[in-house]
PDB file of C-alpha atoms and ligand atoms in Angstrom:
ATOM      1  CA  MET R   1       0.000   0.000   0.000  1.00 42.00           C
ATOM      2  CA  CYS R   2       1.498   3.340  -1.024  1.00 48.00           C
ATOM      3  CA  ALA R   3       1.613   6.269   1.404  1.00 48.00           C
ATOM      4  CA  MET R   4      -1.193   8.111  -0.381  1.00 47.00           C
ATOM      5  CA  LYS R   5      -3.460   5.078  -0.232  1.00 47.00           C
ATOM      6  CA  ARG R   6      -2.748   4.747   3.501  1.00 46.00           C
ATOM      7  CA  ILE R   7      -3.746   8.390   4.059  1.00 47.00           C
ATOM      8  CA  VAL R   8      -6.914   7.885   2.041  1.00 45.00           C
ATOM      9  CA  THR R   9      -7.735   4.730   4.027  1.00 46.00           C
ATOM     10  CA  LEU R  10      -7.224   6.614   7.310  1.00 43.00           C
ATOM     11  CA  ALA R  11      -9.451   9.416   6.042  1.00 47.00           C
ATOM     12  CA  LEU R  12     -12.153   6.917   5.137  1.00 46.00           C
ATOM     13  CA  LEU R  13     -11.928   5.317   8.593  1.00 43.00           C
ATOM     14  CA  LEU R  14     -12.330   8.756  10.160  1.00 42.00           C
ATOM     15  CA  ALA R  15     -15.291   9.513   7.913  1.00 46.00           C
ATOM     16  CA  ALA R  16     -16.817   6.132   8.719  1.00 45.00           C
ATOM     17  CA  GLY R  17     -16.987   7.084  12.378  1.00 44.00           C
ATOM     18  CA  ALA R  18     -13.767   5.997  14.072  1.00 45.00           C
ATOM     19  CA  PHE R  19     -14.309   9.162  16.159  1.00 44.00           C
ATOM     20  CA  PRO R  20     -18.081   9.263  16.502  1.00 45.00           C
ATOM     21  CA  ALA R  21     -18.211  12.267  18.865  1.00 48.00           C
ATOM     22  CA  LEU R  22     -16.121  14.323  16.454  1.00 49.00           C
ATOM     23  CA  ARG R  23     -18.288  13.208  13.560  1.00 52.00           C
ATOM     24  CA  ALA R  24     -21.507  14.156  15.345  1.00 58.00           C
ATOM     25  CA  GLN R  25     -20.213  17.707  15.888  1.00 61.00           C
ATOM     26  CA  ALA R  26     -19.000  18.279  12.347  1.00 71.00           C
ATOM     27  CA  PRO R  27     -21.706  20.009  10.283  1.00 77.00           C
ATOM     28  CA  GLN R  28     -22.417  18.440   6.921  1.00 83.00           C
ATOM     29  CA  PRO R  29     -20.978  20.697   4.237  1.00 90.00           C
ATOM     30  CA  LYS R  30     -23.663  22.104   1.940  1.00 95.00           C
ATOM     31  CA  VAL R  31     -22.166  21.762  -1.513  1.00 95.00           C
ATOM     32  CA  VAL R  32     -23.889  23.707  -4.295  1.00 97.00           C
ATOM     33  CA  ASP R  33     -22.878  22.525  -7.775  1.00 97.00           C
ATOM     34  CA  VAL R  34     -23.299  24.952 -10.661  1.00 98.00           C
ATOM     35  CA  ASP R  35     -24.288  24.122 -14.240  1.00 98.00           C
ATOM     36  CA  LYS R  36     -23.955  27.098 -16.588  1.00 98.00           C
ATOM     37  CA  LEU R  37     -26.699  27.045 -19.233  1.00 98.00           C
ATOM     38  CA  ALA R  38     -26.052  30.565 -20.556  1.00 98.00           C
ATOM     39  CA  ASP R  39     -23.907  33.592 -19.645  1.00 98.00           C
ATOM     40  CA  ASN R  40     -26.719  34.776 -17.343  1.00 98.00           C
ATOM     41  CA  LEU R  41     -28.504  31.530 -16.395  1.00 98.00           C
ATOM     42  CA  PHE R  42     -27.227  28.896 -14.022  1.00 98.00           C
ATOM     43  CA  VAL R  43     -28.650  25.772 -12.394  1.00 98.00           C
ATOM     44  CA  LEU R  44     -27.657  25.256  -8.748  1.00 98.00           C
ATOM     45  CA  LYS R  45     -27.807  21.619  -7.687  1.00 98.00           C
ATOM     46  CA  GLY R  46     -27.836  19.959  -4.264  1.00 97.00           C
ATOM     47  CA  GLY R  47     -30.086  20.307  -1.215  1.00 97.00           C
ATOM     48  CA  GLY R  48     -33.426  19.557  -2.852  1.00 96.00           C
ATOM     49  CA  GLY R  49     -34.908  20.738  -6.148  1.00 98.00           C
ATOM     50  CA  ASN R  50     -32.899  22.348  -8.933  1.00 98.00           C
ATOM     51  CA  THR R  51     -32.504  26.112  -8.447  1.00 98.00           C
ATOM     52  CA  ALA R  52     -32.266  28.449 -11.452  1.00 98.00           C
ATOM     53  CA  VAL R  53     -30.315  31.705 -11.142  1.00 98.00           C
ATOM     54  CA  PHE R  54     -31.180  34.318 -13.802  1.00 99.00           C
ATOM     55  CA  VAL R  55     -28.977  37.414 -13.877  1.00 98.00           C
ATOM     56  CA  ALA R  56     -31.003  40.338 -15.247  1.00 98.00           C
ATOM     57  CA  ALA R  57     -29.820  43.931 -15.780  1.00 97.00           C
ATOM     58  CA  ASP R  58     -31.016  45.217 -12.401  1.00 94.00           C
ATOM     59  CA  GLY R  59     -30.682  42.108 -10.265  1.00 98.00           C
ATOM     60  CA  VAL R  60     -30.916  38.377  -9.851  1.00 98.00           C
ATOM     61  CA  VAL R  61     -34.011  36.186 -10.012  1.00 98.00           C
ATOM     62  CA  VAL R  62     -33.827  32.864  -8.138  1.00 98.00           C
ATOM     63  CA  VAL R  63     -36.242  30.057  -9.041  1.00 99.00           C
ATOM     64  CA  ASP R  64     -36.745  27.647  -6.092  1.00 98.00           C
ATOM     65  CA  THR R  65     -34.732  27.725  -2.868  1.00 98.00           C
ATOM     66  CA  LYS R  66     -34.213  24.097  -1.742  1.00 98.00           C
ATOM     67  CA  ILE R  67     -34.596  22.456   1.697  1.00 97.00           C
ATOM     68  CA  PRO R  68     -34.153  24.252   5.049  1.00 97.00           C
ATOM     69  CA  GLY R  69     -30.639  25.615   5.555  1.00 97.00           C
ATOM     70  CA  TRP R  70     -29.834  25.890   1.858  1.00 98.00           C
ATOM     71  CA  GLY R  71     -30.935  29.518   1.352  1.00 98.00           C
ATOM     72  CA  GLN R  72     -27.602  30.949   2.549  1.00 98.00           C
ATOM     73  CA  PRO R  73     -25.521  28.537   0.415  1.00 98.00           C
ATOM     74  CA  ILE R  74     -27.581  29.726  -2.602  1.00 98.00           C
ATOM     75  CA  ILE R  75     -26.963  33.384  -1.650  1.00 98.00           C
ATOM     76  CA  ASP R  76     -23.221  32.662  -1.237  1.00 98.00           C
ATOM     77  CA  LYS R  77     -23.036  30.928  -4.620  1.00 98.00           C
ATOM     78  CA  VAL R  78     -24.891  33.779  -6.366  1.00 98.00           C
ATOM     79  CA  LYS R  79     -22.263  36.196  -4.941  1.00 98.00           C
ATOM     80  CA  GLU R  80     -19.573  34.139  -6.703  1.00 98.00           C
ATOM     81  CA  LEU R  81     -21.504  34.389  -9.993  1.00 98.00           C
ATOM     82  CA  THR R  82     -22.429  38.096  -9.994  1.00 98.00           C
ATOM     83  CA  PRO R  83     -22.121  41.241  -7.848  1.00 98.00           C
ATOM     84  CA  LYS R  84     -25.792  42.073  -8.559  1.00 98.00           C
ATOM     85  CA  PRO R  85     -28.329  41.833  -5.704  1.00 98.00           C
ATOM     86  CA  ILE R  86     -30.998  39.151  -5.520  1.00 98.00           C
ATOM     87  CA  THR R  87     -34.300  40.950  -6.138  1.00 98.00           C
ATOM     88  CA  THR R  88     -36.818  38.182  -6.778  1.00 98.00           C
ATOM     89  CA  ILE R  89     -37.656  34.587  -5.851  1.00 98.00           C
ATOM     90  CA  ILE R  90     -40.065  32.522  -7.935  1.00 98.00           C
ATOM     91  CA  ASN R  91     -41.227  29.236  -6.369  1.00 99.00           C
ATOM     92  CA  THR R  92     -42.466  26.669  -8.892  1.00 98.00           C
ATOM     93  CA  HIS R  93     -44.722  25.059  -6.239  1.00 98.00           C
ATOM     94  CA  THR R  94     -45.201  24.683  -2.496  1.00 98.00           C
ATOM     95  CA  HIS R  95     -42.974  21.712  -1.624  1.00 98.00           C
ATOM     96  CA  TYR R  96     -40.475  22.054   1.223  1.00 98.00           C
ATOM     97  CA  ASP R  97     -37.539  21.102  -1.005  1.00 98.00           C
ATOM     98  CA  HIS R  98     -38.319  24.077  -3.312  1.00 98.00           C
ATOM     99  CA  VAL R  99     -39.413  26.846  -0.908  1.00 98.00           C
ATOM    100  CA  SER R 100     -37.738  26.416   2.505  1.00 98.00           C
ATOM    101  CA  GLY R 101     -34.630  28.465   1.674  1.00 98.00           C
ATOM    102  CA  ASN R 102     -36.933  31.508   1.125  1.00 98.00           C
ATOM    103  CA  VAL R 103     -36.772  32.366   4.842  1.00 98.00           C
ATOM    104  CA  GLU R 104     -32.990  32.941   4.631  1.00 98.00           C
ATOM    105  CA  PHE R 105     -33.201  35.682   1.974  1.00 98.00           C
ATOM    106  CA  PRO R 106     -33.521  39.380   2.879  1.00 97.00           C
ATOM    107  CA  ALA R 107     -37.120  40.412   3.647  1.00 96.00           C
ATOM    108  CA  THR R 108     -36.933  42.918   0.776  1.00 97.00           C
ATOM    109  CA  VAL R 109     -36.742  40.157  -1.851  1.00 98.00           C
ATOM    110  CA  ASP R 110     -39.955  39.882  -3.870  1.00 98.00           C
ATOM    111  CA  VAL R 111     -41.532  36.380  -3.855  1.00 98.00           C
ATOM    112  CA  VAL R 112     -43.809  35.423  -6.767  1.00 98.00           C
ATOM    113  CA  VAL R 113     -45.879  32.223  -7.109  1.00 98.00           C
ATOM    114  CA  GLN R 114     -49.068  30.858  -8.656  1.00 99.00           C
ATOM    115  CA  GLU R 115     -52.064  31.793  -6.473  1.00 98.00           C
ATOM    116  CA  ASN R 116     -52.850  28.219  -5.351  1.00 98.00           C
ATOM    117  CA  THR R 117     -49.220  27.829  -4.319  1.00 98.00           C
ATOM    118  CA  LYS R 118     -49.552  31.008  -2.244  1.00 98.00           C
ATOM    119  CA  ALA R 119     -52.452  29.393  -0.343  1.00 98.00           C
ATOM    120  CA  ASN R 120     -50.514  26.113  -0.028  1.00 98.00           C
ATOM    121  CA  MET R 121     -47.438  27.909   1.366  1.00 98.00           C
ATOM    122  CA  GLN R 122     -49.563  29.599   4.012  1.00 97.00           C
ATOM    123  CA  ARG R 123     -50.583  26.064   5.110  1.00 97.00           C
ATOM    124  CA  MET R 124     -47.503  23.951   4.274  1.00 97.00           C
ATOM    125  CA  GLY R 125     -49.535  20.773   4.749  1.00 96.00           C
ATOM    126  CA  PRO R 126     -47.842  17.366   4.593  1.00 97.00           C
ATOM    127  CA  VAL R 127     -46.833  16.006   1.179  1.00 97.00           C
ATOM    128  CA  LEU R 128     -48.578  12.762   0.195  1.00 97.00           C
ATOM    129  CA  GLY R 129     -46.145   9.894   0.760  1.00 96.00           C
ATOM    130  CA  ARG R 130     -43.556  12.187   2.423  1.00 94.00           C
ATOM    131  CA  GLU R 131     -45.449  12.806   5.666  1.00 95.00           C
ATOM    132  CA  SER R 132     -42.481  11.880   7.893  1.00 92.00           C
ATOM    133  CA  VAL R 133     -40.417  14.838   6.655  1.00 91.00           C
ATOM    134  CA  THR R 134     -43.251  17.296   5.969  1.00 94.00           C
ATOM    135  CA  SER R 135     -45.527  17.128   9.016  1.00 93.00           C
ATOM    136  CA  GLY R 136     -43.530  19.544  11.181  1.00 93.00           C
ATOM    137  CA  PRO R 137     -44.370  23.191  11.877  1.00 95.00           C
ATOM    138  CA  ASN R 138     -44.797  25.637   8.975  1.00 97.00           C
ATOM    139  CA  ILE R 139     -41.300  27.080   8.336  1.00 98.00           C
ATOM    140  CA  PHE R 140     -42.821  30.440   7.316  1.00 98.00           C
ATOM    141  CA  THR R 141     -44.847  30.726  10.536  1.00 97.00           C
ATOM    142  CA  GLU R 142     -41.661  29.918  12.457  1.00 97.00           C
ATOM    143  CA  HIS R 143     -39.961  32.866  10.726  1.00 98.00           C
ATOM    144  CA  GLY R 144     -42.759  35.406  11.272  1.00 97.00           C
ATOM    145  CA  GLY R 145     -44.043  35.110   7.715  1.00 97.00           C
ATOM    146  CA  ARG R 146     -40.648  35.875   6.125  1.00 98.00           C
ATOM    147  CA  GLY R 147     -40.302  34.318   2.657  1.00 98.00           C
ATOM    148  CA  LEU R 148     -44.024  34.038   1.977  1.00 98.00           C
ATOM    149  CA  PRO R 149     -45.215  35.210  -1.465  1.00 98.00           C
ATOM    150  CA  LYS R 150     -45.907  38.905  -1.934  1.00 92.00           C
ATOM    151  CA  ARG R 151     -47.336  38.580  -5.421  1.00 98.00           C
ATOM    152  CA  SER R 152     -49.232  35.800  -7.172  1.00 98.00           C
ATOM    153  CA  PHE R 153     -50.755  35.087 -10.577  1.00 98.00           C
ATOM    154  CA  LYS R 154     -53.616  32.937 -11.795  1.00 98.00           C
ATOM    155  CA  ASP R 155     -52.786  31.847 -15.376  1.00 98.00           C
ATOM    156  CA  ARG R 156     -50.090  34.150 -16.680  1.00 98.00           C
ATOM    157  CA  MET R 157     -47.657  36.835 -15.547  1.00 98.00           C
ATOM    158  CA  THR R 158     -44.702  38.572 -17.171  1.00 98.00           C
ATOM    159  CA  LEU R 159     -41.773  39.998 -15.229  1.00 98.00           C
ATOM    160  CA  GLY R 160     -39.195  42.269 -16.886  1.00 97.00           C
ATOM    161  CA  LYS R 161     -38.835  42.925 -20.596  1.00 97.00           C
ATOM    162  CA  GLY R 162     -36.501  42.382 -23.526  1.00 98.00           C
ATOM    163  CA  ALA R 163     -33.529  40.213 -22.578  1.00 98.00           C
ATOM    164  CA  ASP R 164     -34.778  40.203 -18.964  1.00 98.00           C
ATOM    165  CA  GLU R 165     -38.308  38.955 -19.667  1.00 98.00           C
ATOM    166  CA  ILE R 166     -39.622  36.046 -17.609  1.00 98.00           C
ATOM    167  CA  ASP R 167     -43.013  34.535 -18.467  1.00 98.00           C
ATOM    168  CA  LEU R 168     -44.913  32.589 -15.808  1.00 99.00           C
ATOM    169  CA  TYR R 169     -47.661  30.168 -16.810  1.00 99.00           C
ATOM    170  CA  TYR R 170     -50.174  27.940 -15.055  1.00 99.00           C
ATOM    171  CA  PHE R 171     -52.047  25.267 -17.016  1.00 98.00           C
ATOM    172  CA  GLY R 172     -53.903  23.288 -14.346  1.00 98.00           C
ATOM    173  CA  ARG R 173     -53.392  20.590 -11.760  1.00 98.00           C
ATOM    174  CA  GLY R 174     -50.593  18.034 -11.878  1.00 98.00           C
ATOM    175  CA  HIS R 175     -47.842  17.508  -9.303  1.00 98.00           C
ATOM    176  CA  THR R 176     -49.794  19.988  -7.098  1.00 98.00           C
ATOM    177  CA  ASN R 177     -52.538  22.506  -7.907  1.00 98.00           C
ATOM    178  CA  GLY R 178     -50.077  25.370  -8.275  1.00 98.00           C
ATOM    179  CA  ASP R 179     -47.275  24.256 -10.621  1.00 98.00           C
ATOM    180  CA  ALA R 180     -45.749  27.256 -12.418  1.00 99.00           C
ATOM    181  CA  PHE R 181     -43.840  26.967 -15.699  1.00 99.00           C
ATOM    182  CA  VAL R 182     -41.087  29.613 -15.674  1.00 99.00           C
ATOM    183  CA  VAL R 183     -39.891  30.658 -19.137  1.00 99.00           C
ATOM    184  CA  PHE R 184     -36.819  32.727 -20.031  1.00 98.00           C
ATOM    185  CA  PRO R 185     -37.776  33.514 -23.659  1.00 98.00           C
ATOM    186  CA  ALA R 186     -34.538  35.277 -24.663  1.00 98.00           C
ATOM    187  CA  LEU R 187     -32.631  32.115 -23.707  1.00 98.00           C
ATOM    188  CA  LYS R 188     -35.220  29.596 -24.989  1.00 98.00           C
ATOM    189  CA  ILE R 189     -35.066  27.914 -21.568  1.00 99.00           C
ATOM    190  CA  MET R 190     -37.847  26.932 -19.139  1.00 99.00           C
ATOM    191  CA  HIS R 191     -37.840  25.744 -15.507  1.00 99.00           C
ATOM    192  CA  ALA R 192     -40.648  23.179 -15.195  1.00 98.00           C
ATOM    193  CA  GLY R 193     -40.320  22.431 -11.487  1.00 98.00           C
ATOM    194  CA  ASP R 194     -41.627  19.072 -10.311  1.00 98.00           C
ATOM    195  CA  ILE R 195     -44.467  18.716 -12.789  1.00 98.00           C
ATOM    196  CA  PHE R 196     -41.505  17.449 -14.843  1.00 98.00           C
ATOM    197  CA  ALA R 197     -39.061  16.364 -12.140  1.00 98.00           C
ATOM    198  CA  ARG R 198     -37.501  13.436 -13.987  1.00 98.00           C
ATOM    199  CA  LYS R 199     -38.259  10.693 -16.506  1.00 98.00           C
ATOM    200  CA  GLY R 200     -40.284   8.417 -14.257  1.00 98.00           C
ATOM    201  CA  PRO R 201     -43.546   8.272 -12.276  1.00 98.00           C
ATOM    202  CA  PRO R 202     -44.441  11.769 -10.976  1.00 98.00           C
ATOM    203  CA  LEU R 203     -45.222  12.512  -7.349  1.00 98.00           C
ATOM    204  CA  LEU R 204     -48.972  13.196  -7.412  1.00 98.00           C
ATOM    205  CA  ASP R 205     -49.439  15.183  -4.215  1.00 98.00           C
ATOM    206  CA  ALA R 206     -53.182  14.902  -3.665  1.00 98.00           C
ATOM    207  CA  ASN R 207     -52.712  16.636  -0.278  1.00 98.00           C
ATOM    208  CA  ASN R 208     -51.708  19.790  -2.176  1.00 98.00           C
ATOM    209  CA  GLY R 209     -54.141  19.567  -5.081  1.00 98.00           C
ATOM    210  CA  GLY R 210     -52.123  17.197  -7.301  1.00 98.00           C
ATOM    211  CA  SER R 211     -54.045  15.137  -9.874  1.00 98.00           C
ATOM    212  CA  GLY R 212     -53.207  12.021 -11.856  1.00 98.00           C
ATOM    213  CA  VAL R 213     -56.283  12.547 -14.020  1.00 98.00           C
ATOM    214  CA  ALA R 214     -55.177  16.070 -14.976  1.00 98.00           C
ATOM    215  CA  ILE R 215     -51.365  15.902 -15.140  1.00 99.00           C
ATOM    216  CA  GLY R 216     -51.073  14.519 -18.687  1.00 98.00           C
ATOM    217  CA  ASP R 217     -53.455  17.166 -20.076  1.00 98.00           C
ATOM    218  CA  THR R 218     -51.766  19.939 -18.091  1.00 99.00           C
ATOM    219  CA  LEU R 219     -48.382  18.986 -19.546  1.00 99.00           C
ATOM    220  CA  ALA R 220     -49.917  18.807 -23.036  1.00 98.00           C
ATOM    221  CA  ARG R 221     -51.402  22.308 -22.642  1.00 98.00           C
ATOM    222  CA  ALA R 222     -47.997  23.658 -21.628  1.00 98.00           C
ATOM    223  CA  HIS R 223     -46.352  21.944 -24.579  1.00 98.00           C
ATOM    224  CA  ALA R 224     -48.954  23.339 -27.009  1.00 98.00           C
ATOM    225  CA  ALA R 225     -49.127  26.899 -25.646  1.00 98.00           C
ATOM    226  CA  ILE R 226     -45.514  27.793 -24.868  1.00 98.00           C
ATOM    227  CA  LYS R 227     -43.411  28.625 -27.920  1.00 98.00           C
ATOM    228  CA  GLY R 228     -39.703  28.893 -28.570  1.00 98.00           C
ATOM    229  CA  VAL R 229     -38.253  26.797 -25.738  1.00 98.00           C
ATOM    230  CA  ASP R 230     -35.389  24.381 -26.496  1.00 98.00           C
ATOM    231  CA  ARG R 231     -34.178  23.346 -23.046  1.00 98.00           C
ATOM    232  CA  ILE R 232     -36.075  22.461 -19.875  1.00 98.00           C
ATOM    233  CA  ILE R 233     -34.681  22.618 -16.359  1.00 98.00           C
ATOM    234  CA  THR R 234     -36.402  19.745 -14.532  1.00 98.00           C
ATOM    235  CA  GLY R 235     -37.304  19.660 -10.846  1.00 98.00           C
ATOM    236  CA  HIS R 236     -34.734  17.093  -9.824  1.00 98.00           C
ATOM    237  CA  SER R 237     -32.772  15.739 -12.785  1.00 98.00           C
ATOM    238  CA  ASP R 238     -30.966  16.823 -15.935  1.00 97.00           C
ATOM    239  CA  VAL R 239     -31.853  19.386 -18.579  1.00 98.00           C
ATOM    240  CA  MET R 240     -34.410  17.955 -21.025  1.00 98.00           C
ATOM    241  CA  THR R 241     -35.586  18.885 -24.518  1.00 98.00           C
ATOM    242  CA  TRP R 242     -38.943  20.285 -25.646  1.00 98.00           C
ATOM    243  CA  ALA R 243     -39.734  16.880 -27.204  1.00 98.00           C
ATOM    244  CA  ASP R 244     -39.120  15.262 -23.801  1.00 98.00           C
ATOM    245  CA  LEU R 245     -41.969  17.354 -22.358  1.00 98.00           C
ATOM    246  CA  ASP R 246     -44.354  16.065 -25.026  1.00 98.00           C
ATOM    247  CA  GLU R 247     -43.209  12.510 -24.312  1.00 98.00           C
ATOM    248  CA  TYR R 248     -43.728  13.040 -20.567  1.00 98.00           C
ATOM    249  CA  SER R 249     -47.284  14.220 -21.241  1.00 98.00           C
ATOM    250  CA  ARG R 250     -47.948  11.008 -23.196  1.00 98.00           C
ATOM    251  CA  PHE R 251     -46.315   8.893 -20.464  1.00 98.00           C
ATOM    252  CA  ASN R 252     -48.761  10.324 -17.919  1.00 99.00           C
ATOM    253  CA  LYS R 253     -51.778  10.002 -20.229  1.00 98.00           C
ATOM    254  CA  ASP R 254     -50.836   6.370 -20.901  1.00 98.00           C
ATOM    255  CA  PHE R 255     -50.544   5.722 -17.169  1.00 98.00           C
ATOM    256  CA  LEU R 256     -54.004   7.207 -16.620  1.00 98.00           C
ATOM    257  CA  ALA R 257     -55.515   5.044 -19.387  1.00 98.00           C
ATOM    258  CA  TRP R 258     -53.805   1.948 -17.960  1.00 98.00           C
ATOM    259  CA  THR R 259     -55.038   2.756 -14.436  1.00 98.00           C
ATOM    260  CA  ARG R 260     -58.616   3.270 -15.686  1.00 98.00           C
ATOM    261  CA  ASN R 261     -58.486  -0.245 -17.152  1.00 98.00           C
ATOM    262  CA  GLN R 262     -57.208  -1.693 -13.877  1.00 98.00           C
ATOM    263  CA  LEU R 263     -60.119  -0.109 -12.016  1.00 98.00           C
ATOM    264  CA  LYS R 264     -62.602  -1.353 -14.629  1.00 98.00           C
ATOM    265  CA  ALA R 265     -61.136  -4.851 -14.268  1.00 98.00           C
ATOM    266  CA  GLY R 266     -61.797  -4.665 -10.521  1.00 98.00           C
ATOM    267  CA  LYS R 267     -58.138  -4.817  -9.475  1.00 98.00           C
ATOM    268  CA  THR R 268     -57.062  -3.569  -6.056  1.00 98.00           C
ATOM    269  CA  VAL R 269     -54.490  -0.764  -5.864  1.00 98.00           C
ATOM    270  CA  ASP R 270     -51.833  -3.280  -4.751  1.00 98.00           C
ATOM    271  CA  ALA R 271     -52.606  -5.824  -7.461  1.00 98.00           C
ATOM    272  CA  ALA R 272     -52.659  -3.156 -10.156  1.00 98.00           C
ATOM    273  CA  ALA R 273     -49.461  -1.430  -9.008  1.00 98.00           C
ATOM    274  CA  THR R 274     -47.411  -4.628  -8.765  1.00 98.00           C
ATOM    275  CA  SER R 275     -48.406  -5.566 -12.323  1.00 98.00           C
ATOM    276  CA  TYR R 276     -47.284  -2.207 -13.792  1.00 98.00           C
ATOM    277  CA  ALA R 277     -44.197  -1.926 -15.974  1.00 98.00           C
ATOM    278  CA  ILE R 278     -43.009   1.210 -17.752  1.00 98.00           C
ATOM    279  CA  PRO R 279     -43.980   0.746 -21.420  1.00 98.00           C
ATOM    280  CA  PRO R 280     -40.939   0.001 -23.621  1.00 97.00           C
ATOM    281  CA  ALA R 281     -41.647   3.131 -25.704  1.00 97.00           C
ATOM    282  CA  TYR R 282     -40.403   5.243 -22.765  1.00 98.00           C
ATOM    283  CA  LYS R 283     -36.668   4.743 -23.001  1.00 97.00           C
ATOM    284  CA  GLY R 284     -34.500   5.891 -20.103  1.00 97.00           C
ATOM    285  CA  TYR R 285     -37.438   6.088 -17.691  1.00 98.00           C
ATOM    286  CA  THR R 286     -36.708   4.918 -14.131  1.00 98.00           C
ATOM    287  CA  PRO R 287     -39.318   2.729 -12.403  1.00 98.00           C
ATOM    288  CA  ASN R 288     -40.470   3.615  -8.885  1.00 98.00           C
ATOM    289  CA  ALA R 289     -42.697   0.944  -7.319  1.00 98.00           C
ATOM    290  CA  ASP R 290     -43.688   2.990  -4.241  1.00 98.00           C
ATOM    291  CA  GLN R 291     -44.590   6.042  -6.310  1.00 98.00           C
ATOM    292  CA  THR R 292     -46.522   3.907  -8.800  1.00 98.00           C
ATOM    293  CA  LYS R 293     -48.602   2.397  -5.997  1.00 98.00           C
ATOM    294  CA  SER R 294     -49.309   5.821  -4.524  1.00 98.00           C
ATOM    295  CA  ASN R 295     -50.274   7.158  -7.968  1.00 98.00           C
ATOM    296  CA  VAL R 296     -52.655   4.272  -8.682  1.00 98.00           C
ATOM    297  CA  GLY R 297     -54.322   5.044  -5.340  1.00 98.00           C
ATOM    298  CA  VAL R 298     -54.588   8.765  -6.155  1.00 98.00           C
ATOM    299  CA  ILE R 299     -56.122   8.088  -9.580  1.00 98.00           C
ATOM    300  CA  TYR R 300     -58.544   5.445  -8.201  1.00 98.00           C
ATOM    301  CA  ASP R 301     -59.747   8.012  -5.652  1.00 98.00           C
ATOM    302  CA  GLU R 302     -60.217  10.622  -8.383  1.00 98.00           C
ATOM    303  CA  LEU R 303     -62.043   8.241 -10.739  1.00 98.00           C
ATOM    304  CA  LYS R 304     -64.369   6.995  -7.989  1.00 95.00           C
ATOM    305  CA  LYS R 305     -65.523  10.536  -7.122  1.00 89.00           C
TER     306      LYS R 305
HETATM  307 ZN1   ZN Z   1     -42.426  18.830  -5.485  1.00 90.27          ZN
END
């Protein structure tokens, strides 16, 4: 074993807890990784959902602010990218891993969301299937209302103009009942939040207005109405293409049709979910048995109403 390997081995032993007291005291480093999509648009990864940083002429717009404790690491990373002040936060939806960092930004920062998300953030109710991490106190109440939205929109809102324009859209229920599509038209880039989190079964958060009956149509409406976008920042994975959004709409519509047939055939949620396989047409999609079972249950409940 060479000297370097021995040092590495010792380091690994230390990390593995050879000194547990020391390890318990050491705070976990919050590492923010940066992907540059354009000279003035960056994706910040780590600590929850993907954060977009858009550097406009007069200041910086941040889309989504990650889990608790990750607001300051975002602020620190933005300072490395530009001397301009952060003026605006847009939250794509209410979930704790997209909004919690809001409370760490200066109170002067404007916060803009879809109007249903504003109501959801005032409640911060538990997320379906994630109750263990989302049933605690409302982080905004704990911070005296800091970070709550100041402005909201129903279907459409435009911020800034020219190279700085940001278009916000809402097309209906899906992941929640307040999923905003955030478009940077000059860059042909959109942040889709968790209504397109990854290629795989979506989280249908029925506790916050999510709908498995609506999500496929909502995605299709977005794909039909929004023009000129080439690249999509997803909620939790890589940058996707405009064609990927269309495919994801079809994936969700196919899942709805399949689930309808399971219900018609009298199958229980468990029996249906265990028999599901991602159709071969959807290449690169990752199965998720727990999410599939939850989604069958959500759609059964909707169809039985
Ligand atoms: Zn979410």
